CSV table of C-alpha atoms in Angstrom, one decimal:
chain,number,residue,atom,x,y,z
R,1,MET,CA,-9.6,-11.3,22.7
R,2,SER,CA,-12.2,-8.8,21.9
R,3,GLU,CA,-14.2,-8.5,18.6
R,4,TYR,CA,-15.1,-5.8,16.4
R,5,THR,CA,-18.6,-6.2,15.4
R,6,PRO,CA,-19.0,-6.4,11.6
R,7,THR,CA,-21.4,-4.0,9.9
R,8,PRO,CA,-23.1,-4.1,6.6
R,9,ARG,CA,-19.9,-1.9,5.5
R,10,THR,CA,-17.1,-4.0,7.0
R,11,GLN,CA,-18.5,-7.6,6.6
R,12,VAL,CA,-16.4,-9.5,4.1
R,13,ARG,CA,-19.4,-10.7,1.8
R,14,ARG,CA,-17.3,-12.5,-1.1
R,15,LEU,CA,-15.0,-15.2,0.2
R,16,PRO,CA,-16.3,-14.6,3.9
R,17,ASP,CA,-13.6,-17.0,5.2
R,18,ARG,CA,-10.9,-14.5,4.6
R,19,GLY,CA,-12.8,-11.9,6.9
R,20,HIS,CA,-11.4,-11.7,10.4
R,21,TYR,CA,-13.1,-9.1,13.1
R,22,ASP,CA,-10.9,-10.1,16.5
R,23,SER,CA,-8.8,-7.5,17.7
R,24,GLU,CA,-5.8,-9.6,17.9
R,25,THR,CA,-5.7,-10.2,14.1
R,26,VAL,CA,-6.4,-6.5,13.5
R,27,HIS,CA,-3.9,-5.2,16.0
R,28,ARG,CA,-1.0,-7.5,14.7
R,29,ILE,CA,-1.6,-6.3,11.2
R,30,LEU,CA,-1.5,-2.7,12.2
R,31,ASP,CA,1.4,-3.2,14.4
R,32,GLU,CA,3.4,-5.0,11.5
R,33,GLY,CA,2.7,-2.3,9.0
R,34,PHE,CA,3.6,1.2,9.2
R,35,LEU,CA,2.4,2.8,5.8
R,36,CYS,CA,-1.4,3.2,5.3
R,37,HIS,CA,-3.5,4.5,2.5
R,38,VAL,CA,-6.1,7.1,3.9
R,39,GLY,CA,-9.2,7.7,1.7
R,40,PHE,CA,-11.2,10.8,2.1
R,41,VAL,CA,-13.5,12.8,-0.3
R,42,VAL,CA,-13.2,16.3,-1.6
R,43,ASP,CA,-16.1,17.5,-3.9
R,44,GLY,CA,-17.2,14.1,-4.6
R,45,GLN,CA,-13.7,13.0,-5.6
R,46,PRO,CA,-12.3,10.3,-3.6
R,47,PHE,CA,-8.3,10.8,-2.8
R,48,VAL,CA,-6.2,7.9,-1.5
R,49,ILE,CA,-2.8,9.1,0.0
R,50,PRO,CA,0.0,7.0,1.7
R,51,THR,CA,1.1,8.1,4.9
R,52,GLY,CA,2.6,6.8,8.2
R,53,TYR,CA,0.5,5.8,11.2
R,54,ALA,CA,0.7,4.1,14.7
R,55,ARG,CA,-1.8,2.2,16.6
R,56,VAL,CA,-2.1,3.0,20.4
R,57,ASP,CA,-4.7,0.8,22.2
R,58,ASP,CA,-7.9,0.9,20.3
R,59,CYS,CA,-7.0,3.7,17.9
R,60,VAL,CA,-4.9,4.7,15.2
R,61,TYR,CA,-2.9,8.0,15.0
R,62,LEU,CA,-2.1,9.8,11.5
R,63,HIS,CA,0.2,13.0,11.5
R,64,GLY,CA,1.5,15.4,9.4
R,65,SER,CA,2.3,19.0,8.6
R,66,ALA,CA,-0.4,21.4,10.1
R,67,ALA,CA,-0.2,22.9,6.6
R,68,SER,CA,-1.3,19.6,4.7
R,69,ARG,CA,-4.5,19.7,2.8
R,70,MET,CA,-5.1,16.1,3.7
R,71,LEU,CA,-4.6,16.7,7.5
R,72,ARG,CA,-6.8,20.1,7.4
R,73,THR,CA,-9.6,18.1,5.4
R,74,LEU,CA,-9.5,15.0,7.9
R,75,ALA,CA,-9.5,17.3,10.9
R,76,GLY,CA,-12.8,18.6,9.8
R,77,GLY,CA,-14.3,15.3,11.0
R,78,VAL,CA,-15.2,14.0,7.5
R,79,GLN,CA,-15.5,10.2,6.8
R,80,VAL,CA,-12.6,8.4,6.3
R,81,CYS,CA,-11.2,4.9,5.3
R,82,VAL,CA,-7.5,3.8,6.6
R,83,THR,CA,-6.3,0.8,4.8
R,84,VAL,CA,-3.2,-1.2,5.8
R,85,THR,CA,-2.0,-4.0,3.5
R,86,LEU,CA,0.8,-6.5,4.0
R,87,VAL,CA,1.7,-8.6,1.0
R,88,ASP,CA,3.0,-12.0,1.8
R,89,GLY,CA,3.5,-13.6,-1.6
R,90,LEU,CA,2.3,-14.1,-5.3
R,91,VAL,CA,-0.2,-17.1,-5.6
R,92,LEU,CA,0.6,-18.8,-8.9
R,93,ALA,CA,-2.1,-21.3,-10.1
R,94,ARG,CA,-2.4,-23.6,-13.0
R,95,SER,CA,-5.0,-21.0,-14.7
R,96,ALA,CA,-4.9,-17.3,-14.7
R,97,PHE,CA,-8.2,-17.3,-13.5
R,98,HIS,CA,-7.1,-18.4,-9.9
R,99,HIS,CA,-3.9,-16.5,-9.7
R,100,SER,CA,-3.9,-14.5,-6.4
R,101,MET,CA,-2.2,-13.1,-3.8
R,102,ASN,CA,-1.4,-13.8,-0.2
R,103,TYR,CA,-1.9,-10.8,2.1
R,104,ARG,CA,-3.3,-9.5,5.3
R,105,SER,CA,-5.3,-6.3,5.2
R,106,VAL,CA,-7.3,-4.0,7.6
R,107,VAL,CA,-9.9,-1.5,6.6
R,108,ILE,CA,-10.8,0.9,9.1
R,109,LEU,CA,-14.0,3.1,8.7
R,110,GLY,CA,-14.7,6.4,10.7
R,111,ARG,CA,-13.9,9.9,11.3
R,112,ALA,CA,-10.9,11.5,12.2
R,113,HIS,CA,-10.4,13.9,15.1
R,114,ALA,CA,-7.7,16.3,15.7
R,115,VAL,CA,-5.7,15.7,18.9
R,116,GLU,CA,-5.2,19.0,20.7
R,117,ASP,CA,-4.1,17.7,24.3
R,118,ARG,CA,-0.5,18.3,24.4
R,119,ALA,CA,0.1,15.0,26.4
R,120,GLU,CA,-1.8,12.9,24.0
R,121,LYS,CA,0.0,14.7,21.1
R,122,LEU,CA,3.3,13.7,22.6
R,123,LEU,CA,2.0,10.2,23.1
R,124,ALA,CA,1.2,9.9,19.4
R,125,LEU,CA,4.4,11.4,18.2
R,126,SER,CA,6.5,9.0,20.4
R,127,ALA,CA,4.2,6.1,19.2
R,128,PHE,CA,4.9,7.1,15.5
R,129,THR,CA,8.6,7.2,16.1
R,130,ASN,CA,8.9,4.1,18.0
R,131,HIS,CA,6.6,2.3,15.7
R,132,VAL,CA,9.1,2.8,12.9
R,133,VAL,CA,12.2,2.1,15.0
R,134,PRO,CA,11.6,0.7,18.5
R,135,GLY,CA,13.2,2.9,20.9
R,136,ARG,CA,14.1,5.9,18.6
R,137,TRP,CA,11.9,8.4,20.5
R,138,ASP,CA,14.4,8.6,23.3
R,139,ALA,CA,17.4,8.3,21.0
R,140,VAL,CA,16.6,11.6,19.2
R,141,ARG,CA,16.8,15.2,20.2
R,142,GLU,CA,13.9,16.4,22.3
R,143,VAL,CA,10.8,17.7,20.4
R,144,ARG,CA,10.3,21.6,20.4
R,145,ASP,CA,7.2,23.3,21.0
R,146,SER,CA,7.5,24.8,17.6
R,147,GLU,CA,7.6,21.3,16.1
R,148,LEU,CA,4.7,20.2,18.1
R,149,LYS,CA,2.6,23.0,16.8
R,150,ALA,CA,3.4,22.4,13.4
R,151,THR,CA,2.5,19.0,13.6
R,152,SER,CA,-1.2,18.0,13.2
R,153,VAL,CA,-2.2,14.7,14.9
R,154,LEU,CA,-5.4,13.0,14.0
R,155,LYS,CA,-7.0,10.1,15.9
R,156,ILE,CA,-9.5,7.5,14.5
R,157,LEU,CA,-11.0,5.2,16.9
R,158,LEU,CA,-11.0,1.3,15.9
R,159,ARG,CA,-14.8,0.5,15.9
R,160,GLU,CA,-15.8,-0.2,12.4
R,161,VAL,CA,-12.9,-2.3,11.4
R,162,SER,CA,-12.3,-5.8,9.6
R,163,ALA,CA,-9.3,-7.6,8.5
R,164,LYS,CA,-8.8,-9.8,5.2
R,165,VAL,CA,-6.3,-12.5,5.1
R,166,ARG,CA,-5.4,-14.9,2.5
R,167,VAL,CA,-2.7,-17.8,3.2
R,168,GLY,CA,-1.8,-21.0,1.3
R,169,PRO,CA,-1.5,-22.4,-2.0
R,170,PRO,CA,-3.6,-21.9,-5.1
R,171,LYS,CA,-7.0,-23.4,-5.3
R,172,ASP,CA,-7.4,-24.7,-8.7
R,173,GLU,CA,-10.1,-26.5,-10.8
R,174,ALA,CA,-10.1,-30.2,-9.9
R,175,GLU,CA,-9.3,-31.2,-13.5
R,176,ASP,CA,-6.3,-28.7,-13.6
R,177,TYR,CA,-4.2,-30.4,-10.8
R,178,GLU,CA,-2.8,-33.0,-13.1
R,179,LEU,CA,-1.6,-30.2,-15.7
R,180,PRO,CA,2.2,-30.0,-16.3
R,181,ILE,CA,2.3,-26.4,-15.1
R,182,TRP,CA,4.3,-25.3,-12.0
R,183,ALA,CA,1.9,-23.9,-9.2
R,184,GLY,CA,2.7,-22.7,-5.8
R,185,VAL,CA,3.6,-19.5,-3.9
R,186,LEU,CA,6.3,-17.0,-4.3
R,187,PRO,CA,6.8,-15.5,-0.9
R,188,LEU,CA,7.3,-11.8,-0.5
R,189,LYS,CA,8.5,-9.8,2.1
R,190,LEU,CA,9.6,-6.5,2.9
R,191,THR,CA,13.2,-6.6,3.9
R,192,ALA,CA,15.9,-4.1,5.3
R,193,GLY,CA,19.2,-3.5,3.7
R,194,ALA,CA,22.4,-2.4,5.3
R,195,PRO,CA,21.7,1.3,7.0
R,196,VAL,CA,23.3,4.0,5.1
R,197,ALA,CA,24.6,6.8,7.2
R,198,ASP,CA,23.9,10.4,6.4
R,199,PRO,CA,26.9,11.7,4.6
R,200,LYS,CA,26.9,14.5,7.1
R,201,LEU,CA,27.1,12.1,10.1
R,202,PRO,CA,30.2,13.0,12.4
R,203,GLU,CA,32.7,10.1,12.6
R,204,GLY,CA,32.4,7.6,15.3
R,205,ILE,CA,28.6,7.4,15.5
R,206,GLY,CA,27.8,3.7,15.2
R,207,VAL,CA,24.5,2.3,13.9
R,208,PRO,CA,21.9,1.7,16.4
R,209,GLU,CA,21.1,-1.8,17.5
R,210,SER,CA,17.6,-1.3,16.4
R,211,LEU,CA,18.6,-1.1,12.8
R,212,LYS,CA,20.4,-4.4,12.9
R,213,ASN,CA,18.4,-7.2,11.9
R,214,TYR,CA,15.5,-4.9,11.4
R,215,SER,CA,12.1,-6.8,10.8
R,216,ARG,CA,8.7,-5.8,10.9
R,217,ALA,CA,7.4,-9.0,11.9
R,218,ARG,CA,5.5,-9.1,15.1
R,219,GLY,CA,4.6,-11.6,17.5
M,1,MET,CA,8.9,11.7,-22.8
M,2,SER,CA,5.3,13.1,-22.6
M,3,GLU,CA,3.8,15.0,-19.8
M,4,TYR,CA,0.8,14.8,-17.6
M,5,THR,CA,-0.8,18.4,-17.0
M,6,PRO,CA,-1.0,18.9,-13.3
M,7,THR,CA,-4.6,20.0,-12.3
M,8,PRO,CA,-5.3,21.7,-8.9
M,9,ARG,CA,-6.2,18.2,-7.8
M,10,THR,CA,-2.9,16.6,-8.6
M,11,GLN,CA,-0.5,19.4,-8.3
M,12,VAL,CA,1.9,18.6,-5.3
M,13,ARG,CA,1.5,21.7,-3.3
M,14,ARG,CA,3.5,21.1,0.0
M,15,LEU,CA,7.2,20.2,-1.0
M,16,PRO,CA,6.7,20.6,-4.8
M,17,ASP,CA,10.2,19.3,-5.6
M,18,ARG,CA,8.7,15.8,-4.8
M,19,GLY,CA,6.1,16.3,-7.6
M,20,HIS,CA,6.5,14.7,-11.0
M,21,TYR,CA,4.3,14.6,-13.9
M,22,ASP,CA,6.1,13.0,-16.7
M,23,SER,CA,5.0,9.8,-18.0
M,24,GLU,CA,8.4,8.1,-17.8
M,25,THR,CA,8.3,8.5,-13.8
M,26,VAL,CA,4.7,7.6,-13.6
M,27,HIS,CA,5.0,4.5,-15.6
M,28,ARG,CA,8.0,3.2,-14.1
M,29,ILE,CA,6.3,3.4,-10.7
M,30,LEU,CA,3.3,1.6,-12.0
M,31,ASP,CA,5.3,-1.0,-13.8
M,32,GLU,CA,7.5,-1.8,-10.6
M,33,GLY,CA,4.3,-2.0,-8.4
M,34,PHE,CA,1.7,-4.7,-8.6
M,35,LEU,CA,-0.7,-3.7,-5.9
M,36,CYS,CA,-2.6,-0.7,-5.9
M,37,HIS,CA,-5.2,0.9,-3.4
M,38,VAL,CA,-8.3,2.0,-4.9
M,39,GLY,CA,-10.6,4.6,-3.5
M,40,PHE,CA,-14.3,5.0,-4.2
M,41,VAL,CA,-17.2,6.6,-2.3
M,42,VAL,CA,-20.5,4.8,-1.3
M,43,ASP,CA,-23.1,6.8,0.5
M,44,GLY,CA,-20.4,9.7,1.3
M,45,GLN,CA,-18.1,7.0,2.9
M,46,PRO,CA,-14.8,6.6,1.1
M,47,PHE,CA,-13.6,3.0,0.7
M,48,VAL,CA,-10.0,2.0,0.1
M,49,ILE,CA,-9.5,-1.4,-1.1
M,50,PRO,CA,-6.1,-3.2,-2.1
M,51,THR,CA,-6.2,-4.7,-5.4
M,52,GLY,CA,-3.8,-6.0,-8.3
M,53,TYR,CA,-3.6,-3.9,-11.6
M,54,ALA,CA,-1.6,-3.6,-14.7
M,55,ARG,CA,-0.6,-0.8,-16.9
M,56,VAL,CA,-0.8,-0.9,-20.7
M,57,ASP,CA,0.1,2.1,-22.7
M,58,ASP,CA,-1.8,5.0,-21.3
M,59,CYS,CA,-4.3,3.3,-19.1
M,60,VAL,CA,-4.4,1.0,-16.1
M,61,TYR,CA,-6.6,-2.0,-15.7
M,62,LEU,CA,-8.2,-3.4,-12.9
M,63,HIS,CA,-10.1,-6.7,-12.5
M,64,GLY,CA,-12.0,-9.0,-10.1
M,65,SER,CA,-14.9,-11.1,-9.5
M,66,ALA,CA,-18.1,-10.0,-11.7
M,67,ALA,CA,-19.8,-10.4,-8.3
M,68,SER,CA,-17.6,-8.1,-6.3
M,69,ARG,CA,-19.3,-5.0,-4.7
M,70,MET,CA,-16.1,-2.8,-5.7
M,71,LEU,CA,-16.0,-3.9,-9.3
M,72,ARG,CA,-19.8,-3.2,-9.5
M,73,THR,CA,-19.5,0.0,-8.0
M,74,LEU,CA,-16.7,1.2,-10.1
M,75,ALA,CA,-18.2,0.0,-13.2
M,76,GLY,CA,-20.9,2.5,-12.7
M,77,GLY,CA,-18.3,5.2,-13.8
M,78,VAL,CA,-18.2,6.9,-10.6
M,79,GLN,CA,-15.1,8.9,-9.4
M,80,VAL,CA,-12.2,6.8,-8.4
M,81,CYS,CA,-8.6,7.3,-7.1
M,82,VAL,CA,-5.9,4.7,-7.7
M,83,THR,CA,-2.8,4.8,-5.7
M,84,VAL,CA,0.4,3.0,-6.0
M,85,THR,CA,3.2,3.3,-3.2
M,86,LEU,CA,6.6,1.7,-3.4
M,87,VAL,CA,8.6,2.2,-0.2
M,88,ASP,CA,12.3,2.5,-0.6
M,89,GLY,CA,13.4,3.3,2.8
M,90,LEU,CA,13.2,4.7,6.4
M,91,VAL,CA,14.6,8.2,6.9
M,92,LEU,CA,15.9,8.5,10.3
M,93,ALA,CA,16.8,12.1,11.4
M,94,ARG,CA,18.1,13.6,14.5
M,95,SER,CA,14.7,14.9,15.6
M,96,ALA,CA,11.7,12.9,15.5
M,97,PHE,CA,10.2,15.8,13.5
M,98,HIS,CA,12.5,15.2,10.4
M,99,HIS,CA,11.9,11.6,10.4
M,100,SER,CA,10.5,10.6,6.9
M,101,MET,CA,10.3,7.7,4.4
M,102,ASN,CA,11.8,7.4,1.0
M,103,TYR,CA,9.1,6.3,-1.2
M,104,ARG,CA,7.7,6.6,-4.9
M,105,SER,CA,4.1,6.9,-5.4
M,106,VAL,CA,1.5,7.7,-8.1
M,107,VAL,CA,-1.9,8.9,-7.7
M,108,ILE,CA,-4.6,8.7,-10.5
M,109,LEU,CA,-7.9,10.4,-10.6
M,110,GLY,CA,-10.5,9.4,-12.9
M,111,ARG,CA,-13.6,7.2,-13.9
M,112,ALA,CA,-13.6,3.6,-14.3
M,113,HIS,CA,-15.1,2.1,-17.3
M,114,ALA,CA,-16.1,-1.6,-18.0
M,115,VAL,CA,-14.1,-3.3,-20.7
M,116,GLU,CA,-16.6,-5.4,-22.5
M,117,ASP,CA,-14.6,-6.1,-25.8
M,118,ARG,CA,-13.3,-9.5,-25.6
M,119,ALA,CA,-10.0,-8.8,-27.4
M,120,GLU,CA,-9.4,-6.0,-24.9
M,121,LYS,CA,-10.6,-8.1,-22.0
M,122,LEU,CA,-8.0,-10.9,-23.1
M,123,LEU,CA,-5.3,-8.1,-23.3
M,124,ALA,CA,-6.0,-6.9,-20.0
M,125,LEU,CA,-5.9,-10.3,-18.4
M,126,SER,CA,-2.8,-11.1,-20.2
M,127,ALA,CA,-1.3,-7.9,-18.8
M,128,PHE,CA,-2.4,-8.7,-15.1
M,129,THR,CA,-0.8,-12.2,-15.5
M,130,ASN,CA,2.3,-11.2,-17.0
M,131,HIS,CA,2.9,-8.0,-14.7
M,132,VAL,CA,3.2,-10.4,-11.9
M,133,VAL,CA,5.3,-13.1,-13.5
M,134,PRO,CA,6.8,-12.3,-17.0
M,135,GLY,CA,5.5,-14.9,-19.4
M,136,ARG,CA,3.2,-16.5,-17.2
M,137,TRP,CA,0.0,-16.1,-19.6
M,138,ASP,CA,1.6,-18.3,-22.0
M,139,ALA,CA,2.6,-20.9,-19.3
M,140,VAL,CA,-0.8,-21.4,-17.8
M,141,ARG,CA,-4.1,-23.2,-19.0
M,142,GLU,CA,-6.0,-21.2,-21.6
M,143,VAL,CA,-8.7,-18.9,-20.1
M,144,ARG,CA,-12.2,-20.2,-20.7
M,145,ASP,CA,-15.2,-18.3,-21.7
M,146,SER,CA,-16.8,-19.0,-18.2
M,147,GLU,CA,-13.9,-17.5,-16.5
M,148,LEU,CA,-13.9,-14.5,-19.1
M,149,LYS,CA,-17.5,-13.9,-18.2
M,150,ALA,CA,-16.9,-14.2,-14.4
M,151,THR,CA,-14.2,-11.5,-14.5
M,152,SER,CA,-15.0,-7.9,-14.7
M,153,VAL,CA,-12.3,-5.7,-16.2
M,154,LEU,CA,-12.1,-2.1,-15.4
M,155,LYS,CA,-9.9,0.6,-17.4
M,156,ILE,CA,-9.0,3.9,-16.0
M,157,LEU,CA,-7.1,6.3,-18.4
M,158,LEU,CA,-3.9,8.2,-17.2
M,159,ARG,CA,-4.9,11.6,-17.6
M,160,GLU,CA,-4.9,13.3,-13.9
M,161,VAL,CA,-2.0,11.9,-12.5
M,162,SER,CA,0.9,12.7,-10.4
M,163,ALA,CA,4.0,11.1,-9.0
M,164,LYS,CA,5.6,11.9,-5.7
M,165,VAL,CA,9.1,10.7,-5.1
M,166,ARG,CA,11.4,11.2,-2.0
M,167,VAL,CA,15.1,10.0,-2.0
M,168,GLY,CA,18.3,10.7,0.0
M,169,PRO,CA,19.3,11.3,3.4
M,170,PRO,CA,17.4,13.2,6.3
M,171,LYS,CA,17.3,17.0,6.2
M,172,ASP,CA,17.8,18.1,9.6
M,173,GLU,CA,17.9,21.6,11.4
M,174,ALA,CA,21.3,23.0,10.8
M,175,GLU,CA,22.2,23.1,14.6
M,176,ASP,CA,21.3,19.3,14.9
M,177,TYR,CA,24.0,17.9,12.4
M,178,GLU,CA,26.7,18.2,15.2
M,179,LEU,CA,24.5,16.0,17.8
M,180,PRO,CA,25.8,12.4,18.6
M,181,ILE,CA,22.8,10.9,17.1
M,182,TRP,CA,23.1,8.2,14.2
M,183,ALA,CA,21.0,9.4,11.3
M,184,GLY,CA,20.7,8.1,7.7
M,185,VAL,CA,18.4,5.8,5.8
M,186,LEU,CA,17.3,2.2,6.3
M,187,PRO,CA,16.8,0.7,2.9
M,188,LEU,CA,13.6,-1.4,2.5
M,189,LYS,CA,12.7,-3.4,-0.4
M,190,LEU,CA,10.1,-6.1,-1.4
M,191,THR,CA,12.1,-9.3,-1.9
M,192,ALA,CA,11.1,-12.8,-2.8
M,193,GLY,CA,11.9,-15.9,-1.0
M,194,ALA,CA,12.3,-19.3,-2.3
M,195,PRO,CA,9.3,-20.4,-4.3
M,196,VAL,CA,7.2,-22.9,-2.3
M,197,ALA,CA,5.3,-25.5,-4.4
M,198,ASP,CA,1.7,-26.4,-4.1
M,199,PRO,CA,1.5,-29.5,-2.1
M,200,LYS,CA,-0.7,-31.1,-4.7
M,201,LEU,CA,2.0,-30.4,-7.4
M,202,PRO,CA,2.9,-33.7,-9.4
M,203,GLU,CA,6.5,-34.6,-9.2
M,204,GLY,CA,9.1,-33.6,-11.7
M,205,ILE,CA,7.7,-29.9,-12.5
M,206,GLY,CA,10.6,-27.5,-11.9
M,207,VAL,CA,10.3,-23.8,-10.9
M,208,PRO,CA,9.9,-21.7,-13.8
M,209,GLU,CA,13.0,-19.5,-14.6
M,210,SER,CA,10.7,-16.4,-14.1
M,211,LEU,CA,10.7,-17.0,-10.4
M,212,LYS,CA,14.4,-17.4,-9.8
M,213,ASN,CA,16.0,-14.2,-8.8
M,214,TYR,CA,12.4,-12.6,-9.0
M,215,SER,CA,12.7,-8.8,-8.7
M,216,ARG,CA,10.2,-6.0,-9.4
M,217,ALA,CA,12.8,-3.6,-10.1
M,218,ARG,CA,12.2,-2.1,-13.5
M,219,GLY,CA,14.3,0.0,-16.0
């Protein structure tokens, strides 16, 4: 298990017990999630935009239309923050003050760089596709050169990274525990419903195995 | 139904059909979500931090420990971006290129201001609590002055706001529709499990009605 070295910018200062810097914790959160929030700055104004991502080894890839304002901004090597948050539950305490959430989050600071190498671009695109649905890359029509050209891929190395995790029941004031107020956790989970076929799908094409009992939970 | 005026910073330029600027769409997304990602800048580095929020009329409130670095930074009136994203499904197309997500998101640009007025602070705190679990504020132990003092509340007016919404099946290349590849949507939803009582809960305190069949869906 390798460690990311906390920096003054990634060290969890309040409630330091919640901070984690080992690659196992960080990778597991990144692999269970699939939506990140990307922060970047334009003319002093921060923007936070939701987008897909995939982790490969010790980096995350983002992608989007080559025409996208965000992708073009990020490709310029500006400072970026990529945050992934998994919500695990609502924590209901006896006082409003101690209400909380159970969650796991990863914050990545760094700079994005455009991936130009064709092989690495293909690797990243297959990672995006398989990250969302395992095995999907081999199940779909082969990518075209024009599509590859129209897609920007960005890479951010996992260097300045921290995870934050809260688990368990509420922590109440000692004297509040005897109050007749229900307290505990309401677990929350992103769950999949039954697959909805495209109305234009020809008859006789069955739902792939990978979509049955779909779950994001990872090892 | 009122409208937020799109600005060059909030106008959805790519796929403009996905952009919405009416308060009904924006409020509905904000009321269904409960976790936002807040973007702010420190020494040129953007940070994106997940946190709870609540909407009251035409503003959103954030809160946290008065000791929190984020809260102290934001209270200085710096530029901020608050983004709320609801994931509705994975969109599986016949080509990797046309894979997408169904989602609803709101991006709010502005500046945060610290709420010092006691009555407004209490209003915001009750809104946070009831936003997560309806009626919870009246069910918990009354807030103390020391807790009020230890909590910072920030307010951001809904002025420069846009929503982005994708719904429906994949949009594939015309010639791909006849391929023998399953395509459609895998619906995703944040769902609640059975409430888990605090191990320290005295016997005989039942689960509140508000936690049974808990759902974030609004309107």
